[in-house]
């Protein structure tokens, strides 16, 4: 078969076939009389093997050694697996760095580039699954707060202007940048570059302002999925566990026994249900 047919059957372009021949990875026979290349089914299979290995990013010298029998295919694949794992670790670190940096809403003119370069050039050693859990827990809690939070203003909210003033006061107290994009009783605004929409939740004595991120899917904790799932469970379970322990400790000190056990269980169950409803709603 000619080079066009070999290209169609192998999925390797004709220029790449010629390049592989030049590099010594493929040596097709020559037809008598016109000296044209004559590719065989074996050549096509070799091209498919080269294509597969190149899709795994195996270097050409390694492929040449495999085709010549100088290196076993299994050994080459194991070596490439190590290389890919190292690259995956580097990409994971880069993804984590991007997520951490994006959460800080950096500005081009105020970003501490030297600190970023220092962290990138001297990354912290890779930690185990259960190491750094407290920092990751705080990170997840911060991201959840960015997605949805509420606060109680100093006075009642009856007009759009009072709503805006309450949001400005909140931003000033938290020392974050506030930008109003739409005034009203359902205002839209941004805090440190994150867009939000808010609504008033009237209470018996004080109003409550609830704020929801307009694009919560863009707020990512940057954690591995398995670790993030575990931390989400801990975030729901920790408050009732702490409540249970606190009530049991207080009851034990006061009564000297376990008479407060059922009260502790009921209160903790109530806290747990509240956190579950908070997550579901």
Coordinates of N, CA and C in Angstrom, one line a residue, residues 56-153:
X56 N 0.6 8.8 24.8 CA 1.0 8.7 26.3 C 2.2 9.6 26.5
X57 N 2.6 10.4 25.5 CA 3.7 11.3 25.7 C 5.0 10.6 25.9
X58 N 5.2 9.4 25.4 CA 6.4 8.7 25.5 C 7.4 9.3 24.5
X59 N 8.6 9.7 24.9 CA 9.6 10.3 24.0 C 10.0 9.4 22.8
X60 N 10.3 10.0 21.7 CA 10.7 9.3 20.5 C 11.9 8.4 20.8
X61 N 13.0 8.8 21.5 CA 14.1 7.9 21.7 C 13.7 6.6 22.4
X62 N 12.7 6.7 23.4 CA 12.2 5.5 24.1 C 11.5 4.6 23.1
X63 N 10.6 5.2 22.3 CA 9.9 4.5 21.3 C 10.8 3.7 20.4
X64 N 11.9 4.4 19.9 CA 12.8 3.8 19.1 C 13.5 2.6 19.8
X65 N 13.8 2.7 21.0 CA 14.5 1.6 21.8 C 13.5 0.5 21.9
X66 N 12.2 0.8 22.1 CA 11.2 -0.3 22.2 C 11.1 -1.1 20.9
X67 N 11.0 -0.3 19.8 CA 10.8 -0.9 18.5 C 12.0 -1.8 18.1
X68 N 13.2 -1.4 18.5 CA 14.4 -2.1 18.2 C 14.7 -3.2 19.2
X69 N 13.8 -3.4 20.2 CA 14.0 -4.5 21.2 C 15.1 -4.2 22.2
X70 N 15.5 -2.9 22.3 CA 16.5 -2.6 23.2 C 16.0 -2.3 24.6
X71 N 14.7 -2.0 24.7 CA 14.0 -1.8 26.0 C 12.6 -2.5 26.0
X72 N 12.3 -3.3 27.0 CA 11.0 -3.9 27.0 C 9.9 -2.9 27.1
X73 N 8.8 -3.2 26.5 CA 7.6 -2.2 26.5 C 7.1 -2.0 27.9
X74 N 7.1 -3.0 28.7 CA 6.6 -2.9 30.0 C 7.4 -1.9 30.8
X75 N 8.7 -2.0 30.7 CA 9.6 -1.1 31.4 C 9.4 0.3 30.9
X76 N 9.3 0.5 29.6 CA 9.0 1.9 29.1 C 7.7 2.5 29.6
X77 N 6.7 1.7 29.7 CA 5.4 2.1 30.2 C 5.5 2.5 31.7
X78 N 6.2 1.7 32.5 CA 6.4 2.0 33.9 C 7.1 3.3 34.1
X79 N 8.2 3.5 33.3 CA 8.9 4.7 33.4 C 8.1 5.9 33.1
X80 N 7.3 5.8 32.0 CA 6.4 6.9 31.6 C 5.3 7.1 32.6
X81 N 4.9 6.1 33.3 CA 3.9 6.2 34.4 C 4.4 7.1 35.5
X82 N 5.7 6.9 35.8 CA 6.3 7.7 36.9 C 6.4 9.2 36.4
X83 N 6.8 9.4 35.2 CA 6.9 10.8 34.7 C 5.5 11.4 34.7
X84 N 4.4 10.7 34.3 CA 3.1 11.3 34.3 C 2.6 11.6 35.7
X85 N 3.0 10.7 36.6 CA 2.6 11.0 38.0 C 3.2 12.2 38.6
X86 N 4.5 12.4 38.2 CA 5.2 13.6 38.6 C 4.5 14.9 38.0
X87 N 4.2 14.8 36.7 CA 3.5 15.9 36.0 C 2.1 16.1 36.7
X88 N 1.4 15.1 37.0 CA 0.1 15.2 37.6 C 0.2 15.9 39.0
X89 N 1.3 15.6 39.8 CA 1.5 16.2 41.0 C 1.8 17.7 40.8
X90 N 2.6 18.0 39.8 CA 2.9 19.4 39.5 C 1.6 20.2 39.1
X91 N 0.8 19.5 38.3 CA -0.5 20.2 37.9 C -1.4 20.4 39.0
X92 N -1.5 19.4 39.9 CA -2.4 19.5 41.1 C -1.9 20.7 42.0
X93 N -0.6 20.8 42.1 CA -0.1 21.9 42.9 C -0.4 23.3 42.2
X94 N -0.3 23.3 40.9 CA -0.6 24.5 40.2 C -2.1 24.9 40.3
X95 N -3.0 23.8 40.2 CA -4.4 24.1 40.4 C -4.7 24.6 41.8
X96 N -4.1 24.0 42.8 CA -4.3 24.5 44.2 C -3.8 25.9 44.3
X97 N -2.7 26.2 43.8 CA -2.2 27.6 43.9 C -3.1 28.6 43.2
X98 N -3.6 28.2 42.0 CA -4.6 29.1 41.3 C -5.9 29.3 42.1
X99 N -6.4 28.2 42.7 CA -7.6 28.3 43.5 C -7.4 29.2 44.7
X100 N -6.2 29.0 45.4 CA -5.9 29.9 46.6 C -5.8 31.3 46.2
X101 N -5.1 31.6 45.1 CA -4.9 32.9 44.7 C -6.2 33.6 44.2
X102 N -7.0 32.9 43.5 CA -8.3 33.4 43.0 C -9.2 33.8 44.1
X103 N -9.2 33.0 45.2 CA -10.1 33.2 46.3 C -9.7 34.6 47.0
X104 N -8.5 35.0 46.8 CA -8.1 36.3 47.4 C -8.5 37.5 46.5
X105 N -9.1 37.2 45.4 CA -9.5 38.3 44.4 C -8.3 39.2 44.2
X106 N -7.2 38.7 43.6 CA -6.0 39.6 43.5 C -6.2 40.7 42.4
X107 N -5.6 41.8 42.6 CA -5.5 42.8 41.6 C -4.1 42.9 41.0
X108 N -4.0 43.2 39.7 CA -2.7 43.2 39.1 C -1.7 44.1 39.7
X109 N -2.2 45.3 40.1 CA -1.3 46.4 40.6 C -0.9 46.2 42.1
X110 N -1.6 45.3 42.8 CA -1.3 45.1 44.2 C -0.9 43.7 44.6
X111 N -0.9 42.8 43.6 CA -0.5 41.4 43.8 C 1.0 41.3 44.2
X112 N 1.3 40.6 45.3 CA 2.7 40.4 45.7 C 3.3 39.3 44.9
X113 N 3.9 39.7 43.8 CA 4.4 38.8 42.8 C 5.6 38.0 43.4
X114 N 6.5 38.7 44.1 CA 7.6 38.1 44.7 C 7.2 36.9 45.6
X115 N 6.2 37.1 46.5 CA 5.8 36.1 47.4 C 5.2 34.9 46.6
X116 N 4.5 35.2 45.5 CA 3.9 34.1 44.6 C 5.0 33.3 44.0
X117 N 6.0 34.0 43.5 CA 7.1 33.3 42.8 C 7.9 32.4 43.8
X118 N 8.1 33.0 45.1 CA 8.8 32.2 46.1 C 8.0 30.9 46.4
X119 N 6.7 31.0 46.5 CA 5.9 29.8 46.8 C 5.9 28.8 45.7
X120 N 5.9 29.3 44.5 CA 5.9 28.4 43.3 C 7.3 27.7 43.1
X121 N 8.4 28.5 43.4 CA 9.7 27.9 43.2 C 10.1 27.0 44.3
X122 N 9.5 27.2 45.5 CA 9.9 26.4 46.7 C 8.6 25.9 47.3
X123 N 7.9 25.0 46.6 CA 6.6 24.5 47.1 C 6.8 23.7 48.4
X124 N 5.7 23.7 49.2 CA 5.7 22.9 50.4 C 5.7 21.5 50.1
X125 N 6.4 20.6 50.9 CA 6.4 19.2 50.6 C 5.0 18.6 50.6
X126 N 4.8 17.6 49.8 CA 3.4 17.0 49.6 C 3.0 16.3 50.9
X127 N 1.8 16.6 51.4 CA 1.3 16.1 52.6 C 0.4 14.9 52.4
X128 N 0.2 14.1 53.5 CA -0.7 13.0 53.4 C -2.1 13.4 53.4
X129 N -3.0 12.4 53.3 CA -4.4 12.7 53.1 C -5.0 13.4 54.4
X130 N -4.5 13.0 55.6 CA -5.1 13.6 56.8 C -4.3 14.7 57.3
X131 N -3.2 15.1 56.7 CA -2.4 16.3 57.1 C -3.0 17.6 56.6
X132 N -2.9 18.6 57.4 CA -3.4 19.9 57.0 C -4.9 20.0 57.0
X133 N -5.6 19.1 57.7 CA -7.0 19.1 57.6 C -7.7 20.3 58.2
X134 N -7.0 20.9 59.3 CA -7.6 22.0 59.9 C -7.6 23.2 58.9
X135 N -6.5 23.4 58.2 CA -6.4 24.5 57.3 C -7.4 24.3 56.1
X136 N -7.5 23.0 55.7 CA -8.5 22.8 54.6 C -9.9 22.9 55.1
X137 N -10.2 22.6 56.4 CA -11.5 22.8 56.9 C -11.9 24.3 57.0
X138 N -10.9 25.1 57.4 CA -11.1 26.5 57.4 C -11.3 27.1 56.0
X139 N -10.6 26.5 55.0 CA -10.7 26.9 53.6 C -12.1 26.6 53.1
X140 N -12.6 25.4 53.4 CA -13.9 25.0 52.9 C -15.0 25.9 53.6
X141 N -14.8 26.1 54.9 CA -15.8 27.0 55.6 C -15.8 28.4 55.0
X142 N -14.6 28.9 54.6 CA -14.6 30.2 54.0 C -15.3 30.3 52.7
X143 N -15.1 29.2 51.9 CA -15.7 29.2 50.6 C -17.3 29.1 50.7
X144 N -17.7 28.3 51.7 CA -19.1 28.1 51.9 C -19.7 29.5 52.4
X145 N -19.0 30.2 53.2 CA -19.4 31.5 53.6 C -19.5 32.5 52.5
X146 N -18.6 32.4 51.5 CA -18.6 33.2 50.4 C -19.8 32.9 49.5
X147 N -20.2 31.7 49.5 CA -21.4 31.3 48.7 C -22.7 31.8 49.3
X148 N -22.8 31.8 50.6 CA -24.0 32.2 51.2 C -23.7 32.7 52.7
X149 N -24.1 33.9 53.0 CA -23.9 34.4 54.4 C -25.0 35.4 54.7
X150 N -25.2 35.7 56.0 CA -26.2 36.6 56.4 C -25.6 37.4 57.6
X151 N -26.2 38.6 57.8 CA -25.9 39.4 58.9 C -27.1 40.2 59.4
X152 N -27.0 40.7 60.6 CA -28.1 41.5 61.1 C -27.7 43.0 61.1
X153 N -28.4 43.8 60.4 CA -28.0 45.3 60.3 C -28.4 46.0 61.6

